[in-house]
Short mmCIF file of C-alpha atoms in Angstrom, two decimals:
data_model
loop_
_atom_site.label_atom_id
_atom_site.label_comp_id
_atom_site.label_asym_id
_atom_site.label_seq_id
_atom_site.Cartn_x
_atom_site.Cartn_y
_atom_site.Cartn_z
CA MET M 1 105.76 103.73 126.62
CA LYS M 2 107.48 100.48 125.59
CA SER M 3 104.69 99.97 123.14
CA LYS M 4 104.83 103.24 121.36
CA LEU M 5 108.63 102.53 120.84
CA ASN M 6 107.85 99.23 119.72
CA SER M 7 105.18 100.54 117.40
CA PHE M 8 107.30 103.43 115.91
CA GLN M 9 110.14 100.47 115.14
CA ASN M 10 107.39 98.85 113.25
CA ASP M 11 106.53 101.51 111.04
CA LEU M 12 109.98 101.98 110.38
CA TYR M 13 110.89 98.46 109.26
CA SER M 14 107.75 98.70 107.39
CA LEU M 15 108.85 101.87 105.65
CA LYS M 16 112.40 100.34 104.95
CA GLU M 17 110.90 97.08 103.46
CA ASN M 18 107.83 98.49 101.48
CA TRP M 19 108.86 101.95 100.84
CA SER M 20 109.25 101.54 96.63
CA LYS M 21 105.63 99.81 96.12
CA ASP M 22 104.35 102.47 99.06
CA MET M 23 105.49 105.37 97.14
CA LEU M 24 104.50 104.02 93.67
CA SER M 25 100.68 103.41 94.89
CA GLY M 26 101.01 106.37 96.95
CA PHE M 27 102.07 108.41 93.62
CA LEU M 28 99.39 106.94 91.48
CA VAL M 29 96.52 107.32 94.32
CA SER M 30 97.77 111.05 94.04
CA LEU M 31 97.16 111.32 90.19
CA ILE M 32 93.35 110.09 91.22
CA ALA M 33 93.01 112.20 94.46
CA LEU M 34 94.24 115.82 92.48
CA PRO M 35 91.13 116.17 90.49
CA LEU M 36 88.59 114.32 92.75
CA CYS M 37 89.77 116.80 95.50
CA LEU M 38 89.37 119.82 93.66
CA GLY M 39 85.81 118.97 92.31
CA ILE M 40 84.58 117.74 95.77
CA ALA M 41 86.05 121.44 97.54
CA GLY M 42 84.06 123.30 94.61
CA ALA M 43 81.26 121.34 94.70
CA SER M 44 80.87 122.04 98.42
CA GLY M 45 81.63 125.90 98.47
CA PHE M 46 85.07 125.68 99.13
CA PRO M 47 87.77 126.84 97.70
CA PRO M 48 88.90 124.02 95.51
CA ILE M 49 92.46 124.13 96.85
CA MET M 50 91.19 123.40 100.06
CA GLY M 51 90.02 119.69 98.93
CA VAL M 52 93.57 118.85 98.54
CA LEU M 53 95.06 120.72 101.93
CA THR M 54 92.42 117.79 103.12
CA ALA M 55 93.99 115.13 101.62
CA ILE M 56 97.54 116.24 102.61
CA VAL M 57 96.64 116.16 105.88
CA GLY M 58 94.76 113.24 105.84
CA GLY M 59 97.80 111.53 104.17
CA MET M 60 101.00 113.09 106.10
CA VAL M 61 99.05 113.64 109.46
CA VAL M 62 96.72 111.03 109.93
CA SER M 63 99.10 108.37 108.48
CA ILE M 64 100.81 108.57 111.51
CA PHE M 65 97.67 108.04 113.93
CA ALA M 66 95.61 105.56 111.73
CA GLY M 67 94.20 102.37 112.93
CA SER M 68 94.11 100.89 109.47
CA GLU M 69 97.08 100.40 106.94
CA LEU M 70 95.89 100.40 103.37
CA THR M 71 92.84 102.94 103.63
CA ILE M 72 93.19 106.19 102.25
CA LYS M 73 91.97 109.81 104.12
CA GLY M 74 90.68 112.75 102.48
CA PRO M 75 87.27 114.59 101.19
CA ALA M 76 84.33 112.36 99.95
CA ALA M 77 82.08 112.88 97.53
CA GLY M 78 79.68 111.54 100.19
CA LEU M 79 79.67 114.33 102.44
CA ILE M 80 79.24 117.15 99.44
CA VAL M 81 75.44 117.38 100.37
CA ILE M 82 76.06 118.00 104.22
CA VAL M 83 78.90 120.36 103.42
CA ALA M 84 77.39 122.55 100.77
CA GLY M 85 74.17 122.52 102.51
CA CYS M 86 75.98 123.77 105.55
CA VAL M 87 77.87 126.63 103.76
CA GLU M 88 74.55 127.84 102.25
CA GLU M 89 72.38 127.68 105.47
CA LEU M 90 75.36 129.19 107.93
CA GLY M 91 76.17 131.82 105.12
CA LYS M 92 72.79 132.68 103.95
CA GLY M 93 74.23 133.62 100.64
CA ASN M 94 77.68 134.38 101.63
CA GLN M 95 79.64 131.73 100.16
CA GLU M 96 82.87 133.28 101.91
CA LEU M 97 81.20 133.75 105.30
CA GLY M 98 79.27 130.53 104.84
CA TRP M 99 83.10 128.69 104.04
CA HIS M 100 84.53 129.97 107.68
CA LEU M 101 81.42 129.01 109.89
CA THR M 102 81.42 125.56 108.18
CA LEU M 103 85.03 125.11 109.37
CA GLY M 104 83.94 125.74 112.95
CA VAL M 105 81.12 123.05 112.42
CA ILE M 106 83.88 120.51 111.25
CA VAL M 107 86.20 121.14 113.98
CA VAL M 108 83.59 120.65 117.02
CA ALA M 109 82.02 117.23 114.91
CA ALA M 110 85.93 116.20 114.74
CA VAL M 111 85.71 116.67 118.54
CA VAL M 112 82.89 114.35 118.56
CA GLN M 113 84.56 111.96 116.21
CA ILE M 114 87.30 111.57 118.52
CA ILE M 115 85.37 111.08 121.59
CA LEU M 116 83.26 108.19 119.94
CA GLY M 117 86.21 106.62 118.80
CA ALA M 118 87.97 106.89 122.27
CA ILE M 119 84.79 105.17 123.96
CA LYS M 120 84.96 102.51 121.16
CA VAL M 121 81.55 102.93 119.59
CA ALA M 122 83.03 101.67 116.22
CA SER M 123 80.66 98.74 116.22
CA VAL M 124 77.65 100.61 116.17
CA VAL M 125 77.83 100.84 112.33
CA ASP M 126 76.21 97.89 112.31
CA PHE M 127 73.10 99.07 113.76
CA PHE M 128 72.40 100.99 110.22
CA PRO M 129 70.33 98.58 107.86
CA LEU M 130 72.59 98.04 105.22
CA SER M 131 69.54 98.68 102.79
CA ALA M 132 68.76 102.08 104.25
CA VAL M 133 72.62 103.02 104.07
CA HIS M 134 72.68 102.08 100.52
CA GLY M 135 69.73 104.20 99.69
CA MET M 136 71.29 107.23 101.33
CA LEU M 137 74.37 106.74 99.53
CA ALA M 138 72.37 106.38 96.04
CA ALA M 139 70.31 109.81 96.94
CA ILE M 140 73.80 111.42 97.64
CA GLY M 141 74.80 110.38 94.05
CA ILE M 142 71.61 111.70 92.85
CA ILE M 143 72.20 114.84 94.39
CA ILE M 144 75.27 115.30 93.05
CA ILE M 145 74.62 114.64 89.40
CA SER M 146 71.15 117.04 90.01
CA LYS M 147 73.51 120.02 90.44
CA GLN M 148 76.71 119.15 88.94
CA PHE M 149 75.01 117.95 85.25
CA HIS M 150 74.44 121.82 84.84
CA PHE M 151 77.96 122.55 85.02
CA ALA M 152 79.10 120.26 82.84
CA VAL M 153 76.83 122.07 79.85
CA GLY M 154 77.91 125.53 80.68
CA ILE M 155 75.05 126.87 82.86
CA ALA M 156 75.70 129.99 84.70
CA PRO M 157 76.17 129.48 88.67
CA SER M 158 73.62 132.12 88.95
CA GLU M 159 71.00 130.13 87.45
CA LEU M 160 71.20 127.32 89.81
CA LYS M 161 71.47 129.56 92.96
CA GLY M 162 69.15 128.77 95.77
CA LYS M 163 67.78 125.49 94.02
CA GLU M 164 66.69 122.50 95.79
CA PRO M 165 67.54 118.62 94.14
CA LEU M 166 64.10 118.04 92.70
CA ASP M 167 64.10 121.64 91.07
CA LEU M 168 67.43 121.25 89.73
CA LEU M 169 66.43 117.32 88.50
CA LEU M 170 63.46 118.97 86.75
CA MET M 171 65.77 121.73 84.98
CA ILE M 172 68.00 119.19 83.63
CA PRO M 173 65.85 119.22 80.09
CA HIS M 174 65.70 122.81 79.66
CA SER M 175 69.82 122.68 80.79
CA ILE M 176 69.86 120.43 77.51
CA THR M 177 68.08 123.13 75.42
CA HIS M 178 70.35 126.02 76.58
CA LEU M 179 73.71 124.27 76.80
CA THR M 180 77.10 126.10 75.84
CA PRO M 181 78.52 123.77 72.79
CA GLN M 182 82.28 124.45 73.91
CA ILE M 183 81.56 123.79 77.92
CA ALA M 184 79.15 120.87 76.81
CA ILE M 185 81.60 119.28 74.64
CA ILE M 186 84.14 119.35 77.34
CA GLY M 187 81.81 117.82 79.65
CA GLY M 188 80.92 114.91 77.22
CA ILE M 189 84.27 114.24 76.08
CA SER M 190 85.15 113.91 79.73
CA LEU M 191 82.30 111.74 81.15
CA ALA M 192 82.97 109.48 78.04
CA ILE M 193 86.60 108.87 78.99
CA LEU M 194 85.59 107.87 82.74
CA LEU M 195 83.04 105.79 81.67
CA GLY M 196 84.51 104.22 78.52
CA LEU M 197 88.13 103.77 79.34
CA PRO M 198 87.79 100.98 81.93
CA TYR M 199 86.62 99.22 79.07
CA ILE M 200 89.51 99.41 76.89
CA ASN M 201 91.37 96.05 77.27
CA ASN M 202 95.00 97.19 76.95
CA LYS M 203 97.66 97.12 79.46
CA LEU M 204 99.10 100.32 78.73
CA VAL M 205 95.30 101.82 78.57
CA LYS M 206 94.66 100.51 81.66
CA ARG M 207 97.81 102.34 83.61
CA ILE M 208 96.47 105.48 82.83
CA PRO M 209 94.15 107.09 85.88
CA PRO M 210 91.13 108.27 83.91
CA ALA M 211 91.16 111.68 86.13
CA LEU M 212 94.30 112.15 85.03
CA LEU M 213 93.28 111.88 81.08
CA VAL M 214 90.52 113.80 82.14
CA LEU M 215 92.35 116.67 83.30
CA ILE M 216 94.75 116.59 80.56
CA VAL M 217 92.15 116.66 77.69
CA GLY M 218 90.28 119.50 79.55
CA VAL M 219 93.30 121.59 79.72
CA ILE M 220 94.19 121.33 75.77
CA LEU M 221 90.21 122.25 75.04
CA ASP M 222 90.44 125.05 77.55
CA LYS M 223 92.94 126.51 75.45
CA LEU M 224 91.10 125.26 71.88
CA PHE M 225 88.18 126.94 72.82
CA SER M 226 89.89 129.82 74.98
CA LEU M 227 87.80 129.62 77.37
CA ASP M 228 89.39 132.13 80.21
CA SER M 229 87.85 134.96 77.12
CA ASP M 230 84.96 137.14 77.99
CA THR M 231 82.88 135.22 76.03
CA TYR M 232 82.32 132.99 78.71
CA LYS M 233 83.05 135.36 81.34
CA ASN M 234 79.56 135.05 83.35
CA LEU M 235 79.78 131.06 83.16
CA LYS M 236 82.76 131.02 85.31
CA PRO M 237 84.41 127.95 83.24
CA LEU M 238 87.90 127.57 84.88
CA VAL M 239 88.58 126.32 88.09
CA ASN M 240 89.22 129.74 90.62
CA PRO M 241 91.74 127.45 93.11
CA GLY M 242 91.99 130.14 95.85
CA THR M 243 95.17 130.22 98.09
CA LEU M 244 96.56 127.77 100.28
CA SER M 245 98.01 129.09 103.11
CA LEU M 246 98.52 127.61 106.42
CA SER M 247 96.59 130.06 108.44
CA TRP M 248 93.30 129.86 111.00
CA ASN M 249 90.24 130.23 108.87
CA ALA M 250 87.65 128.21 111.16
CA SER M 251 84.92 130.69 113.02
CA PHE M 252 82.97 129.53 115.68
CA ASP M 253 80.58 132.60 115.48
CA ALA M 254 77.39 130.46 115.17
CA LEU M 255 77.71 129.14 118.25
CA SER M 256 76.55 132.87 119.89
CA SER M 257 73.98 133.60 117.29
CA ASP M 258 70.58 132.88 115.62
CA THR M 259 72.39 130.02 113.77
CA ILE M 260 72.86 127.77 116.76
CA GLY M 261 70.22 124.97 115.82
CA ILE M 262 71.81 125.28 112.17
CA PHE M 263 74.96 124.58 114.06
CA ILE M 264 74.43 121.61 116.17
CA LYS M 265 72.42 119.95 113.37
CA TYR M 266 75.37 120.00 110.86
CA VAL M 267 77.87 118.87 113.72
CA ILE M 268 75.67 115.65 114.35
CA MET M 269 75.30 115.34 110.74
CA PHE M 270 79.34 115.30 109.84
CA ALA M 271 79.86 113.26 113.13
CA VAL M 272 77.20 110.78 112.37
CA ILE M 273 77.54 110.29 108.09
CA GLY M 274 81.22 111.33 108.12
CA SER M 275 81.65 108.54 110.81
CA LEU M 276 79.51 106.12 109.42
CA GLU M 277 80.96 106.06 105.98
CA SER M 278 84.65 105.90 107.38
CA LEU M 279 83.50 103.08 109.47
CA LEU M 280 81.94 101.28 106.44
CA THR M 281 84.89 102.11 104.22
CA GLY M 282 87.19 100.73 106.95
CA LYS M 283 85.48 97.49 107.28
CA ALA M 284 85.26 96.87 103.33
CA ILE M 285 88.69 97.51 102.85
CA ASP M 286 89.81 94.47 105.45
CA LEU M 287 87.46 92.66 103.55
CA ILE M 288 89.44 92.63 100.13
CA GLU M 289 93.05 93.03 101.72
CA VAL M 290 95.21 90.06 101.07
CA LYS M 291 97.13 90.20 104.16
CA LYS M 292 93.67 89.93 105.71
CA ARG M 293 94.86 92.59 108.70
CA LYS M 294 92.13 93.19 110.98
CA SER M 295 91.57 97.20 111.42
CA ASP M 296 91.63 99.06 114.77
CA LEU M 297 88.08 100.97 112.98
CA SER M 298 87.90 102.70 116.93
CA LYS M 299 91.33 103.91 116.79
CA ASP M 300 90.96 104.99 113.10
CA LEU M 301 87.96 106.85 113.65
CA VAL M 302 90.17 108.81 116.33
CA ALA M 303 92.65 109.76 113.68
CA VAL M 304 90.11 110.71 111.39
CA GLY M 305 89.11 113.62 114.41
CA ILE M 306 92.47 114.66 114.71
CA GLY M 307 92.79 114.78 110.85
CA ASN M 308 89.21 116.53 110.75
CA ILE M 309 90.05 119.30 113.43
CA ILE M 310 93.70 120.20 111.69
CA SER M 311 92.02 120.37 108.21
CA GLY M 312 88.67 122.49 109.61
CA LEU M 313 91.04 124.97 111.30
CA LEU M 314 93.16 125.47 108.46
CA GLY M 315 90.25 125.78 105.91
CA GLY M 316 89.62 122.12 104.67
CA LEU M 317 86.97 119.99 104.48
CA PRO M 318 85.72 117.21 106.51
CA MET M 319 87.66 114.13 105.76
CA ILE M 320 86.82 110.21 105.73
CA SER M 321 88.80 106.74 104.81
CA GLU M 322 87.65 107.11 101.13
CA VAL M 323 86.80 103.51 99.52
CA ALA M 324 87.84 104.43 95.67
CA ARG M 325 91.14 106.08 96.79
CA SER M 326 91.42 103.21 99.46
CA SER M 327 90.77 100.30 96.73
CA ALA M 328 93.10 101.72 94.20
CA ASN M 329 95.49 101.82 96.47
CA ILE M 330 95.00 98.17 97.09
CA ASN M 331 95.15 97.65 93.42
CA ASN M 332 98.51 99.31 92.89
CA GLY M 333 100.27 97.36 95.22
CA GLY M 334 100.04 99.59 98.34
CA GLN M 335 101.26 97.47 101.60
CA THR M 336 101.09 99.97 104.67
CA ARG M 337 100.16 103.32 106.02
CA TRP M 338 103.39 104.88 104.24
CA ALA M 339 101.14 104.40 101.01
CA ASN M 340 98.79 107.12 102.39
CA PHE M 341 101.89 109.43 103.64
CA PHE M 342 103.21 109.52 100.54
CA HIS M 343 100.12 110.07 98.71
CA GLY M 344 99.80 113.40 100.78
CA VAL M 345 103.39 113.83 100.29
CA PHE M 346 103.13 114.35 96.38
CA LEU M 347 100.24 116.17 96.73
CA LEU M 348 102.13 118.80 98.66
CA LEU M 349 104.39 118.44 95.67
CA PHE M 350 101.67 119.48 93.24
CA VAL M 351 100.03 121.88 94.99
CA VAL M 352 103.53 123.96 94.93
CA LEU M 353 105.41 122.72 91.39
CA VAL M 354 102.13 122.95 89.32
CA ALA M 355 99.44 125.40 90.99
CA PRO M 356 99.30 127.41 87.77
CA LEU M 357 98.38 124.58 85.89
CA ILE M 358 95.39 124.13 88.20
CA LYS M 359 93.63 127.58 86.96
CA LEU M 360 93.40 125.88 83.48
CA ILE M 361 91.38 123.42 84.25
CA PRO M 362 87.78 123.53 83.03
CA VAL M 363 84.96 123.13 85.57
CA ALA M 364 82.81 120.70 83.39
CA SER M 365 86.14 118.77 83.45
CA LEU M 366 85.84 118.26 87.28
CA ALA M 367 81.69 118.09 87.01
CA ALA M 368 82.34 115.23 84.66
CA MET M 369 84.18 113.59 87.64
CA LEU M 370 81.66 114.47 90.10
CA ILE M 371 79.25 113.05 88.00
CA PHE M 372 80.65 109.81 87.07
CA VAL M 373 81.08 109.58 91.40
CA GLY M 374 77.20 110.36 91.51
CA ILE M 375 76.25 107.66 88.80
CA LYS M 376 78.37 105.03 90.45
CA LEU M 377 76.56 105.64 93.72
CA ALA M 378 73.34 105.45 92.05
CA SER M 379 74.09 103.12 89.65
CA PRO M 380 70.94 100.61 88.24
CA LYS M 381 73.19 97.81 89.39
CA GLU M 382 72.71 98.80 92.98
CA PHE M 383 69.34 99.01 92.54
CA LYS M 384 69.25 95.76 90.74
CA HIS M 385 71.19 94.29 93.74
CA VAL M 386 69.24 95.57 96.23
CA TYR M 387 66.16 94.22 94.56
CA HIS M 388 67.75 90.96 94.71
CA ILE M 389 68.39 90.66 98.25
CA GLY M 390 64.49 91.42 98.53
CA LYS M 391 61.59 93.32 97.70
CA GLU M 392 61.10 94.37 101.29
CA GLN M 393 64.75 95.93 100.90
CA ILE M 394 63.98 97.78 97.75
CA VAL M 395 61.16 99.62 99.40
CA ILE M 396 63.41 100.91 102.28
CA PHE M 397 65.94 101.81 99.55
CA LEU M 398 63.61 103.57 97.53
CA ILE M 399 62.28 105.31 100.77
CA THR M 400 65.59 106.26 101.99
CA ILE M 401 66.21 108.15 98.50
CA ILE M 402 62.73 110.02 98.54
CA VAL M 403 62.98 111.41 101.65
CA THR M 404 66.84 112.01 101.50
CA ILE M 405 66.11 114.22 98.20
CA SER M 406 63.06 115.59 99.26
CA THR M 407 64.39 116.55 103.15
CA ASP M 408 67.86 115.99 103.88
CA LEU M 409 70.06 112.71 104.94
CA LEU M 410 69.27 112.55 108.50
CA LEU M 411 65.44 112.22 108.43
CA GLY M 412 66.08 110.12 104.88
CA ILE M 413 68.15 107.41 106.96
CA ALA M 414 65.46 108.02 110.00
CA ALA M 415 62.71 107.18 106.96
CA GLY M 416 64.70 104.20 106.10
CA ILE M 417 65.53 102.83 109.41
CA LEU M 418 61.44 103.45 110.34
CA VAL M 419 60.42 101.16 107.58
CA LYS M 420 62.84 98.76 108.20
CA PHE M 421 61.03 98.11 111.70
CA ILE M 422 57.86 98.29 110.28
CA SER M 423 58.70 95.76 107.62
CA HIS M 424 60.10 93.26 110.53
CA ILE M 425 56.60 93.80 112.77
CA ILE M 426 54.92 92.98 109.87
CA HIS M 427 56.92 89.80 109.32
CA GLY M 428 56.22 88.60 112.21
CA ALA M 429 59.31 90.43 114.84
CA SER M 430 57.85 91.20 118.18
CA ILE M 431 58.56 94.90 119.33
CA LYS M 432 60.57 93.66 122.31
CA SER M 433 63.05 91.57 119.80
CA LEU M 434 63.78 94.50 117.91
CA PHE M 435 65.58 95.75 120.67
CA LYS M 436 66.66 92.98 122.96
CA ALA M 437 68.20 89.75 121.44
CA GLU M 438 67.55 86.92 123.83
CA VAL M 439 70.95 85.03 123.42
CA SER M 440 72.42 82.17 125.45
CA VAL M 441 75.57 80.32 125.56
CA THR M 442 76.61 76.97 126.63
CA THR M 443 79.78 75.11 126.52
CA THR M 444 80.54 71.62 125.76
CA GLY M 445 84.72 70.91 125.70
CA ASN M 446 85.48 72.97 122.28
CA GLU M 447 81.71 73.68 121.21
CA TYR M 448 79.71 76.62 122.04
CA CYS M 449 76.43 76.56 121.48
CA VAL M 450 74.43 80.01 120.72
CA SER M 451 70.79 79.96 121.21
CA LEU M 452 69.15 82.99 119.30
CA LYS M 453 65.37 83.34 120.35
CA GLY M 454 63.28 86.05 119.38
CA SER M 455 64.26 87.92 116.14
CA GLY M 456 67.35 88.43 114.86
CA VAL M 457 67.66 91.80 113.30
CA PHE M 458 69.76 95.07 112.77
CA SER M 459 68.87 96.58 116.03
CA ASN M 460 69.42 93.74 117.89
CA TRP M 461 72.93 92.37 116.05
CA LEU M 462 75.14 94.34 118.35
CA LEU M 463 74.07 92.44 121.26
CA THR M 464 74.47 88.84 119.57
CA HIS M 465 77.90 89.95 118.16
CA LYS M 466 79.00 90.91 121.64
CA LYS M 467 78.06 86.77 122.78
CA LEU M 468 79.76 85.37 119.89
CA LEU M 469 82.99 88.05 120.57
CA GLU M 470 83.36 86.61 123.99
CA ILE M 471 83.44 82.88 122.29
CA PRO M 472 87.30 82.42 122.07
CA SER M 473 89.22 81.67 118.55
CA SER M 474 89.98 78.34 117.40
CA LYS M 475 86.52 76.81 118.80
CA THR M 476 83.72 75.55 116.92
CA ILE M 477 80.09 77.58 117.36
CA ILE M 478 77.01 76.27 116.74
CA LEU M 479 74.08 78.74 115.97
CA ASP M 480 70.70 77.36 116.89
CA VAL M 481 68.03 79.71 115.49
CA ASN M 482 65.00 76.67 115.80
CA ASP M 483 63.41 79.15 118.48
CA ALA M 484 63.82 82.65 116.37
CA LYS M 485 60.98 83.74 114.78
CA PHE M 486 62.90 86.28 111.92
CA LEU M 487 66.21 86.69 110.53
CA ASP M 488 66.57 90.02 108.81
CA HIS M 489 68.92 91.17 105.44
CA THR M 490 71.40 92.96 107.96
CA PHE M 491 71.84 90.70 110.38
CA MET M 492 72.46 87.89 108.00
CA GLU M 493 75.05 89.94 106.23
CA ASN M 494 76.73 90.92 109.61
CA LEU M 495 76.64 87.11 110.85
CA TYR M 496 78.44 85.36 107.55
CA ARG M 497 80.86 88.46 107.54
CA PHE M 498 81.89 87.32 111.44
CA ILE M 499 81.70 83.72 110.12
CA ASP M 500 84.17 84.61 107.63
CA GLU M 501 86.66 86.25 110.08
CA TYR M 502 85.68 83.27 112.63
CA GLU M 503 87.42 80.49 110.25
CA LEU M 504 90.10 82.68 109.36
CA GLN M 505 91.43 82.44 112.73
CA ASP M 506 91.05 78.33 112.46
CA GLY M 507 87.76 78.28 114.09
CA LYS M 508 84.48 76.37 112.89
CA PHE M 509 80.99 77.66 112.58
CA LYS M 510 77.35 75.87 111.91
CA ILE M 511 74.09 77.16 112.04
CA ILE M 512 71.17 74.95 112.61
CA GLY M 513 67.57 75.38 111.91
CA LEU M 514 67.62 77.36 108.51
CA GLU M 515 65.93 74.76 107.18
CA SER M 516 62.68 75.78 109.02
CA PHE M 517 62.55 79.56 107.49
CA LYS M 518 61.16 80.46 104.37
CA GLU M 519 63.45 82.69 102.51
CA LEU M 520 62.49 85.90 101.32
CA SER M 521 64.48 85.98 97.86
CA LYS M 522 67.39 83.83 96.75
CA ALA M 523 70.22 86.00 98.14
CA LYS M 524 72.21 83.96 100.62
CA THR M 525 71.99 87.14 103.36
CA CYS M 526 67.99 87.35 102.16
CA ALA M 527 65.83 87.91 104.90
CA ARG M 528 63.61 84.98 106.28
CA VAL M 529 60.63 84.23 108.27
CA ASN M 530 60.48 80.89 110.49
CA LEU M 531 57.88 78.87 109.49
CA SER M 532 58.03 75.99 112.43
CA ILE M 533 56.81 78.88 114.96
#
């Protein structure tokens, strides 16, 4: 009880000390979040206004329980594919029914998230190989582009119904030759703003959120082209936001019908992928946060689960700690969790005060924003970066993309993990060492010698990490890898991250034996094989 009181007092002190910076950052982040929330919800098969509801809950409610200071909670483009798939499969073509049934899935998955957070499984995120995770995100980006491109050039939604990602990609040339010029102009200008504005080196221009400018330009062009006329009726060119009402919208009927298998599949996907994205964001934000505060990721996962229960019951999307908005929060000077709270407050004010304006936003403008998100997820730079880490990594990356686009996210990341295992065995790792790290620790004064035998790979990092965490701070750790046969990229990435965190606590860390290894690329964190064994 006393610790909770102290926590409450600390929060009030943080508000008193940082309210102006947090309020400004929350306002600026809300300008970015508003159009994205509308677009993500619409692309997911939800009423667009429910995307804003999700962010309102993520800001005003989840910030109270969060285990991180600067992450912004809200709907994420990375979950569009899962949510839209769930709506389609459960609704069997009836989007309204699919929405209500998907909400039940979100609520159950949120309970799973709370359990995962309560038993402190946040570190399990390190199990997933980074190349497979990046491949999954790149695949999501390609899938988003495959559908939103057609909306951006004015193709009727009825022409896209029921088509799979590969079909939609192959349909792009047809859509280009059958585009609606006025809508394509809106989509093209919107995308040009998003791609080009960051390159304009002007302080005033850099203060303008590109997404907000896209909305303003879109509304102006809507009036210029009269998109609300009967000419464009079948294209549904303007956003239909739906009604924001705080009522119970979730349905659990899928639990007692022939769709229970689909229900369970999507519960797993929401819980696993949503938690994975949220935890990865938490770790990423900790690395760039100026004050170097370390988030309690398990507590944060519980908070996200609580938010998802409320959001799901009321009709909202699943939320995560969203990386782009969290980064913007840091760049805008956010100091504490109150920035996330204020971001939710401003979104609520927008919905109450400017709701009629939302109906004037062209769908093409929101589609362009999502295409931009997809481009960032599947950027050529991402492919180049993975190839730079190692040729074996690009194989895992590409296999994950291909299987994800052809099937679904779970099979995609499973395929990536399987290829990763095969690659490790080819490079000399024993099957036993893939799952069991042979780690021993000896102590001499302030020095802790950690000996690693067998292999250091993504699937046994958790055991190695556990041994390292048992060593007190401000000591000297010597990691001896002379008897290890193989070290993979994910292991090295996690190891160097641990070293950075340990040295921030006045500790020292040395690795001996790496000179015997052949590096598989020039990257610092590349995989490597011990030639002396």
